[in-house]
PDB file of C-alpha atoms in Angstrom:
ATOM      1  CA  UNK A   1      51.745   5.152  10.647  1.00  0.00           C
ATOM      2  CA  UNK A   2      50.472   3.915  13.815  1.00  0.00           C
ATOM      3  CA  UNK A   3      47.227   4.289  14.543  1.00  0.00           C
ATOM      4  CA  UNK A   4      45.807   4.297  18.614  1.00  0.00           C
ATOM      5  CA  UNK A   5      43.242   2.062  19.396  1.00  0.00           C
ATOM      6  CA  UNK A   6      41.194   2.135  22.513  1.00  0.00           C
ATOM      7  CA  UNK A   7      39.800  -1.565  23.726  1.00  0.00           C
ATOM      8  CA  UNK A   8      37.274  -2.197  25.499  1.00  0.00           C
ATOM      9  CA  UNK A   9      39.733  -3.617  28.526  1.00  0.00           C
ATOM     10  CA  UNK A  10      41.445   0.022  28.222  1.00  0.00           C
ATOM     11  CA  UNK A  11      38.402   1.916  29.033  1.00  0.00           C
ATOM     12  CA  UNK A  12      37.502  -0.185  31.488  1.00  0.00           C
ATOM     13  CA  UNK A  13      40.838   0.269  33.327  1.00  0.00           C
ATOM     14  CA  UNK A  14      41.105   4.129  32.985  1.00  0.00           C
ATOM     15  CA  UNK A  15      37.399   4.107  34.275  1.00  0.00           C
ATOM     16  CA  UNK A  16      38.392   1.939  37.720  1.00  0.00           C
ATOM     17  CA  UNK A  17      41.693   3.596  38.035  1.00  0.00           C
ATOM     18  CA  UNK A  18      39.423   7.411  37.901  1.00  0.00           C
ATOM     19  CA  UNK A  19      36.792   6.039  40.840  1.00  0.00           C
ATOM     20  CA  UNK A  20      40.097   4.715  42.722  1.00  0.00           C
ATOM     21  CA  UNK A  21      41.220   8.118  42.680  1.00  0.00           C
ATOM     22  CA  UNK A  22      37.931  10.825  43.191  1.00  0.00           C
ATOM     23  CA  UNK A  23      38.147  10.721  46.832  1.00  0.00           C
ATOM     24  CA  UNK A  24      34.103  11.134  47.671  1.00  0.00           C
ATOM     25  CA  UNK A  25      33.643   7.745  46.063  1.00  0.00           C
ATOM     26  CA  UNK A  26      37.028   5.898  47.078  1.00  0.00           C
ATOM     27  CA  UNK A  27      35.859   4.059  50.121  1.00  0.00           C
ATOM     28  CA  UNK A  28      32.824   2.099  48.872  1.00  0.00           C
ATOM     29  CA  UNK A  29      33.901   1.695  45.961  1.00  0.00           C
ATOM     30  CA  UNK A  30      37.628   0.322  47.503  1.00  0.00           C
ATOM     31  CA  UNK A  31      34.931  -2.171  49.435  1.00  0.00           C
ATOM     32  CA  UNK A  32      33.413  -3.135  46.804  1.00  0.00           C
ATOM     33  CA  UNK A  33      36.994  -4.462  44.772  1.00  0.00           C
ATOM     34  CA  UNK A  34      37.875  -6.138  48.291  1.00  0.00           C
ATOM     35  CA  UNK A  35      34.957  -8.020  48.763  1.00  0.00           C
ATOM     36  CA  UNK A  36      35.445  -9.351  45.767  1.00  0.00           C
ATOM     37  CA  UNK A  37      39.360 -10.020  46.788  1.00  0.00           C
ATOM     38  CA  UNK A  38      38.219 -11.572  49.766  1.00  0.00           C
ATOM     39  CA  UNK A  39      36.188 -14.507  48.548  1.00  0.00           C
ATOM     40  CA  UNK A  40      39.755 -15.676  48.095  1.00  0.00           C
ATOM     41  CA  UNK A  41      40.074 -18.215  50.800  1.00  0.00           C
ATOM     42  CA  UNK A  42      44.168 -18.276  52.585  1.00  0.00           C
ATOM     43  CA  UNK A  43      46.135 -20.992  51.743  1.00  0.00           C
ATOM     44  CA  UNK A  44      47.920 -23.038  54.471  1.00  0.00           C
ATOM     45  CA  UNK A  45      51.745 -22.418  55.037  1.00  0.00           C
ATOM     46  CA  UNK A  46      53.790 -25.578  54.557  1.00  0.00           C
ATOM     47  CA  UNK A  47      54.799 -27.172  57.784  1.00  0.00           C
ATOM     48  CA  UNK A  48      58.258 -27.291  56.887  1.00  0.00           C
ATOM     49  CA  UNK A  49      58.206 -23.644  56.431  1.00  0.00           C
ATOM     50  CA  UNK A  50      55.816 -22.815  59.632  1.00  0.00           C
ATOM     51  CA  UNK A  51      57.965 -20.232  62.301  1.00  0.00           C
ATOM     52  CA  UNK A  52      57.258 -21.164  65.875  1.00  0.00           C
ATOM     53  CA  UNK A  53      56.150 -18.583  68.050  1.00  0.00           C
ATOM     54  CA  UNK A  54      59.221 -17.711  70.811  1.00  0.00           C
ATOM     55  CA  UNK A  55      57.374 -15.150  73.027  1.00  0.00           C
ATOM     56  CA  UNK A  56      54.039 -15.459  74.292  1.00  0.00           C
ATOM     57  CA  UNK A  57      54.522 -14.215  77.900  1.00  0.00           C
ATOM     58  CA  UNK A  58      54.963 -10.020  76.624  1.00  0.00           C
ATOM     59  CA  UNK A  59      52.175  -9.721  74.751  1.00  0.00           C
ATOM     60  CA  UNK A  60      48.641  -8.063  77.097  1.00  0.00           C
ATOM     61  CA  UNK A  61      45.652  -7.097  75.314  1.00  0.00           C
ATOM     62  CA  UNK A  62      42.576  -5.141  76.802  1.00  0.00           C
ATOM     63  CA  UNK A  63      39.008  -6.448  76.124  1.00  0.00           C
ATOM     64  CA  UNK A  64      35.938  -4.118  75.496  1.00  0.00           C
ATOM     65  CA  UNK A  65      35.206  -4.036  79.229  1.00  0.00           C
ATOM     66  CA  UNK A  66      38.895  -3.076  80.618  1.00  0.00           C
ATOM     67  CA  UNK A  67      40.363  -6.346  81.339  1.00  0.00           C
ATOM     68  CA  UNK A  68      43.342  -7.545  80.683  1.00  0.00           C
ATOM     69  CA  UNK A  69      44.402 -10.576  78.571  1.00  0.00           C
ATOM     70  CA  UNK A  70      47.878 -11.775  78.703  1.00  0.00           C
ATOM     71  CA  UNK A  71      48.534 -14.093  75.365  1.00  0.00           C
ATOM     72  CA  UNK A  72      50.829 -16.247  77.913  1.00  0.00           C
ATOM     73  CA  UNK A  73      46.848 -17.558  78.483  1.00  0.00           C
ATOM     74  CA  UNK A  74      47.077 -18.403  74.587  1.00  0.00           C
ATOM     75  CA  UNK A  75      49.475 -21.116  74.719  1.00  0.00           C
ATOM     76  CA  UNK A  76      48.182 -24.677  74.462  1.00  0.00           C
ATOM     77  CA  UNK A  77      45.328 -23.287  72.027  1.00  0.00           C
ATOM     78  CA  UNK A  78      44.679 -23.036  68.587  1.00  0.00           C
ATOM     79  CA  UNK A  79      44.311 -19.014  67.868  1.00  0.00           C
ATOM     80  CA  UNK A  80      43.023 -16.730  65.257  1.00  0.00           C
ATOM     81  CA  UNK A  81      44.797 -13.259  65.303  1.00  0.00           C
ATOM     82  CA  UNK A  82      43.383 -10.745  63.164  1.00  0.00           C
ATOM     83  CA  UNK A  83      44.659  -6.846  63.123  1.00  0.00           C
ATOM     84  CA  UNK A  84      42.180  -4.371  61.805  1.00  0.00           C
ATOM     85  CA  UNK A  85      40.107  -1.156  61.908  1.00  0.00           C
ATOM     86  CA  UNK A  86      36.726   0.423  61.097  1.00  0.00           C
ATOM     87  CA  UNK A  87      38.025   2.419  58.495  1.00  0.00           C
ATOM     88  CA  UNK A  88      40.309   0.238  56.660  1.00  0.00           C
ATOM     89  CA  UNK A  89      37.856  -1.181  53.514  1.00  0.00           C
ATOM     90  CA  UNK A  90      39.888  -4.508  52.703  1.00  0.00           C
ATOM     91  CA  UNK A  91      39.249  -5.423  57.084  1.00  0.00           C
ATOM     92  CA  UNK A  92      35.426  -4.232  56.544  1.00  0.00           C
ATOM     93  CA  UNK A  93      35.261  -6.567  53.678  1.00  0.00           C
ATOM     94  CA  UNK A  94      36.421  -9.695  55.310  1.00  0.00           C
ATOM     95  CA  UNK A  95      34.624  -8.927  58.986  1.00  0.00           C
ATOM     96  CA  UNK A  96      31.226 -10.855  57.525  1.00  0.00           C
ATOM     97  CA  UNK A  97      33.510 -14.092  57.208  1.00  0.00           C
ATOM     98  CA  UNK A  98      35.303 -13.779  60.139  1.00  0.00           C
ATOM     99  CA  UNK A  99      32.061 -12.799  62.350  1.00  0.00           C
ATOM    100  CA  UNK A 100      31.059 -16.315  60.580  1.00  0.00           C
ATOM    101  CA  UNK A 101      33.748 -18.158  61.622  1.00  0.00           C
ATOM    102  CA  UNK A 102      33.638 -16.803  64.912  1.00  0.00           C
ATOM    103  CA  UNK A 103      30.194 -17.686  65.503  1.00  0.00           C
ATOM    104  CA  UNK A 104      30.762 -21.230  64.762  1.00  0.00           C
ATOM    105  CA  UNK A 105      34.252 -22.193  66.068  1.00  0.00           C
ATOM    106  CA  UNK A 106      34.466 -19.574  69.543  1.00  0.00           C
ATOM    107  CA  UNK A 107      34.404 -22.937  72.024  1.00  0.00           C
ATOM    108  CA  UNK A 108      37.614 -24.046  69.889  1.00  0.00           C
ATOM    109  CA  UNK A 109      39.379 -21.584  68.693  1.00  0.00           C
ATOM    110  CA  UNK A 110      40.723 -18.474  70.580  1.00  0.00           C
ATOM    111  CA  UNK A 111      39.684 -15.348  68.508  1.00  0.00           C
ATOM    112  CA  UNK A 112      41.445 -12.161  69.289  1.00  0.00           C
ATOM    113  CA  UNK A 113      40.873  -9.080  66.873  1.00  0.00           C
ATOM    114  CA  UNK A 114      42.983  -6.634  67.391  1.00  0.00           C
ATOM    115  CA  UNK A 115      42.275  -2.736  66.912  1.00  0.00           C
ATOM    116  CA  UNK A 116      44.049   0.361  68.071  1.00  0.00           C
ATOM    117  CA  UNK A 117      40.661   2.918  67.353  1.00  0.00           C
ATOM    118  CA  UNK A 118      38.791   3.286  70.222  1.00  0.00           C
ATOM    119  CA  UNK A 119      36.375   1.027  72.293  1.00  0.00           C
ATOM    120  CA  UNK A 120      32.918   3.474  71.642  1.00  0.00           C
ATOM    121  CA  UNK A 121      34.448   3.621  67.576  1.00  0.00           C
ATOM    122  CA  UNK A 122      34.465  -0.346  67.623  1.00  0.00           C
ATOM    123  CA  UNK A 123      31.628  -0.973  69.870  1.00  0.00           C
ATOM    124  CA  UNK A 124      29.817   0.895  67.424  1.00  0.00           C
ATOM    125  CA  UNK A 125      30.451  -0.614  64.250  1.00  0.00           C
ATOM    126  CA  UNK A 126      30.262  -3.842  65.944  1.00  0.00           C
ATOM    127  CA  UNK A 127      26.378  -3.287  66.848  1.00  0.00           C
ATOM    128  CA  UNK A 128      25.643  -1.327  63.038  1.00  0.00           C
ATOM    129  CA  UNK A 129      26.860  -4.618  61.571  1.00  0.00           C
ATOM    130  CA  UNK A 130      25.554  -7.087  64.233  1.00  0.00           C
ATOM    131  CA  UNK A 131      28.933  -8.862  65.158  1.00  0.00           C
ATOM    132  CA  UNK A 132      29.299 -10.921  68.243  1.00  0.00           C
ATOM    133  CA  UNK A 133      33.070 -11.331  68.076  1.00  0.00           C
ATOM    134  CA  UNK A 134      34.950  -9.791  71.204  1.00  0.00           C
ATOM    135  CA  UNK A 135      37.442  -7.588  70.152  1.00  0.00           C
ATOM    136  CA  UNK A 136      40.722  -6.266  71.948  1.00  0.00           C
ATOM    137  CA  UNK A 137      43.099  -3.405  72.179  1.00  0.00           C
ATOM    138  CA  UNK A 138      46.522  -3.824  72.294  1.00  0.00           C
ATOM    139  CA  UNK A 139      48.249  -3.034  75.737  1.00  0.00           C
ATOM    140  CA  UNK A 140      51.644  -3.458  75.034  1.00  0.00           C
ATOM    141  CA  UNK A 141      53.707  -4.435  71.585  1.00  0.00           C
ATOM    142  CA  UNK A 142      52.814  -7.710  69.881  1.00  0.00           C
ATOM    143  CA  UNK A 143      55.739 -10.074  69.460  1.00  0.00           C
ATOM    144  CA  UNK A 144      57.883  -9.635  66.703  1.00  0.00           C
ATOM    145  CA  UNK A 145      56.533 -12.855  64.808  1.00  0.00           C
ATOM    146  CA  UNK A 146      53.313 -11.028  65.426  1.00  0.00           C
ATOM    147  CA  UNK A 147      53.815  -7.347  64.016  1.00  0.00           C
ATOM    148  CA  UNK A 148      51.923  -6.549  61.499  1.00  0.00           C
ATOM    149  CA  UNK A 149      53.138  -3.637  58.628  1.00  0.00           C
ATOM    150  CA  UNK A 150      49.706  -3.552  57.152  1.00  0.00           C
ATOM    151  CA  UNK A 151      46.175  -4.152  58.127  1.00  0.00           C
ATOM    152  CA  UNK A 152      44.382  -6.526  57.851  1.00  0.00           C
ATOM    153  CA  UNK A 153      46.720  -8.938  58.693  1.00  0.00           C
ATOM    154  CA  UNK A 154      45.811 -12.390  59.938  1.00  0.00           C
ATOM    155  CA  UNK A 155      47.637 -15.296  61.638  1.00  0.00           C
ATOM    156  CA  UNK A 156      46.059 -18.641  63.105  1.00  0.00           C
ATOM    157  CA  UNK A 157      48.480 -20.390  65.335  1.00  0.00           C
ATOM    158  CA  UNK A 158      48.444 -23.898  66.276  1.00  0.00           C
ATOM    159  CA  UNK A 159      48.364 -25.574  69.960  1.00  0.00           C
ATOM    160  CA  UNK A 160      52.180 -25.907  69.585  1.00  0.00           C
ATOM    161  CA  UNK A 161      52.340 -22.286  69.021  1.00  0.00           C
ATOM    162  CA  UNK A 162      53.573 -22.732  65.054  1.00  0.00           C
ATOM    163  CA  UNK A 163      51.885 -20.113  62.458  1.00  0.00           C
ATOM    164  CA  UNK A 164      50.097 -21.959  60.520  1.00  0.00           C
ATOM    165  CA  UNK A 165      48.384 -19.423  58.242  1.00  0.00           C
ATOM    166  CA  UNK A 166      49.677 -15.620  57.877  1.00  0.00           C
ATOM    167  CA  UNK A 167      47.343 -13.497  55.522  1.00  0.00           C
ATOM    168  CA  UNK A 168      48.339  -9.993  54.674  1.00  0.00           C
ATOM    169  CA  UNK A 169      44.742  -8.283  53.092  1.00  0.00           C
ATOM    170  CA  UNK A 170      41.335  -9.566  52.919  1.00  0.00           C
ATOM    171  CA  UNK A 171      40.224 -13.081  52.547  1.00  0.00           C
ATOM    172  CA  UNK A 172      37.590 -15.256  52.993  1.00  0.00           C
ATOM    173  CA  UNK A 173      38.006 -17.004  56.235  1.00  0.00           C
ATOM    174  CA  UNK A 174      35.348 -18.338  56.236  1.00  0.00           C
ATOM    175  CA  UNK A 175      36.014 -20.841  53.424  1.00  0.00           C
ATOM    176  CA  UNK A 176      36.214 -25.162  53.442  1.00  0.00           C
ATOM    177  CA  UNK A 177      39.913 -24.758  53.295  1.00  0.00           C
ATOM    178  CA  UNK A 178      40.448 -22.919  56.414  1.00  0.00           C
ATOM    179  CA  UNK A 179      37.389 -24.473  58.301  1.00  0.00           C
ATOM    180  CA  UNK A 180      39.439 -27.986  57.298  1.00  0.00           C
ATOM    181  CA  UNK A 181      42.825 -26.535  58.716  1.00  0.00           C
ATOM    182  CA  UNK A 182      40.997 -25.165  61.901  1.00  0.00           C
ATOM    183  CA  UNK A 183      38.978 -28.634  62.074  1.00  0.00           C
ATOM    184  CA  UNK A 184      42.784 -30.406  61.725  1.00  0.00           C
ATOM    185  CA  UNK A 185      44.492 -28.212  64.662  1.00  0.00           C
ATOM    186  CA  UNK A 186      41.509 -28.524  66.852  1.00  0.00           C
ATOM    187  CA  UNK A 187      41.436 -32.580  66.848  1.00  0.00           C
ATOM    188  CA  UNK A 188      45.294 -32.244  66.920  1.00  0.00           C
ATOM    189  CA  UNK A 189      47.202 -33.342  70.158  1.00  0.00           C
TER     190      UNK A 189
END
């Protein structure tokens, strides 16, 4: 006869699987495992497998004040795309490391964050957490290379318009590895 034995591990697992499920504590405590998930830092995609961006010239985005960006503008530069939201706990855990990287690499790299909430929703959160990255809606449809099925989802694109990186969750981006890549597609002709 079998007997059933409870480990440690097991209790531990029924215990984060129950706060994953009561809904009045899902959110921080959701932010707490991603924060944790995010001090995993992207890894680069191999340049024989890198896609090459076919369609900047569709694309418009809307800043915080109303005016229009058109991603044709993009071409030539090295970009970081990120899609996100307020609400979404895996994007709130990784917005310290990209308000990081933005701070330090905005003259180099083009930085468009992309939300669909509103501008007041964003504007707010933006000021709560003290976050000097711009942020844009989208006007139109992204390109198809572009389209993301989950948020967050993050791309950085080189000046030849290859995707270099393409992150689906939360991640540190503001790591050595991808301050090395960035560093690499800046200098790069």
């Amino acid at each position: 006869m079998k007997k059933n034995k409870f480990s440690v591990s097991n209790i531990v697992f029924v215990v984060f699987l129950m706060l994953l499920i009561i809904p009045q504590t899902r959110q921080p405590i959701q932010v707490f495992i991603q924060k944790g998930m995010a001090l995993i830092s992207p890894s680069e995609i191999k340049e024989e497998k890198r896609e090459k961006l076919t369609n900047y010239s569709d694309w418009k985005l809307v800043d915080a004040n109303g005016k229009v960006f058109n991603f044709e503008d993009a071409k030539g530069k090295v970009v970081f795309i990120n899609f996100w939201a307020t609400w979404c706990p895996p994007c709130i855990a990784e917005m310290p490391s990209i308000n990081s990287l933005y701070t330090d690499y905005k003259e180099s790299v083009l930085f468009l964050l992309v939300s669909n909430e509103e501008v007041g929703t964003i504007t707010a959160y933006k000021a709560k957490n003290d976050y000097s990255f711009p942020f844009y809606q989208a006007y139109n449809q992204a390109p198809a290379q572009l389209q993301a099925q989950s948020i967050p989802q993050t791309y950085i694109i080189d000046k030849s318009g290859y995707i270099v990186m393409d992150k689906s969750g939360a991640a540190n981006w503001n790591s050595s590895s991808v301050r090395a890549v960035l560093d690499t597609l800046i200098l790069a002709e």
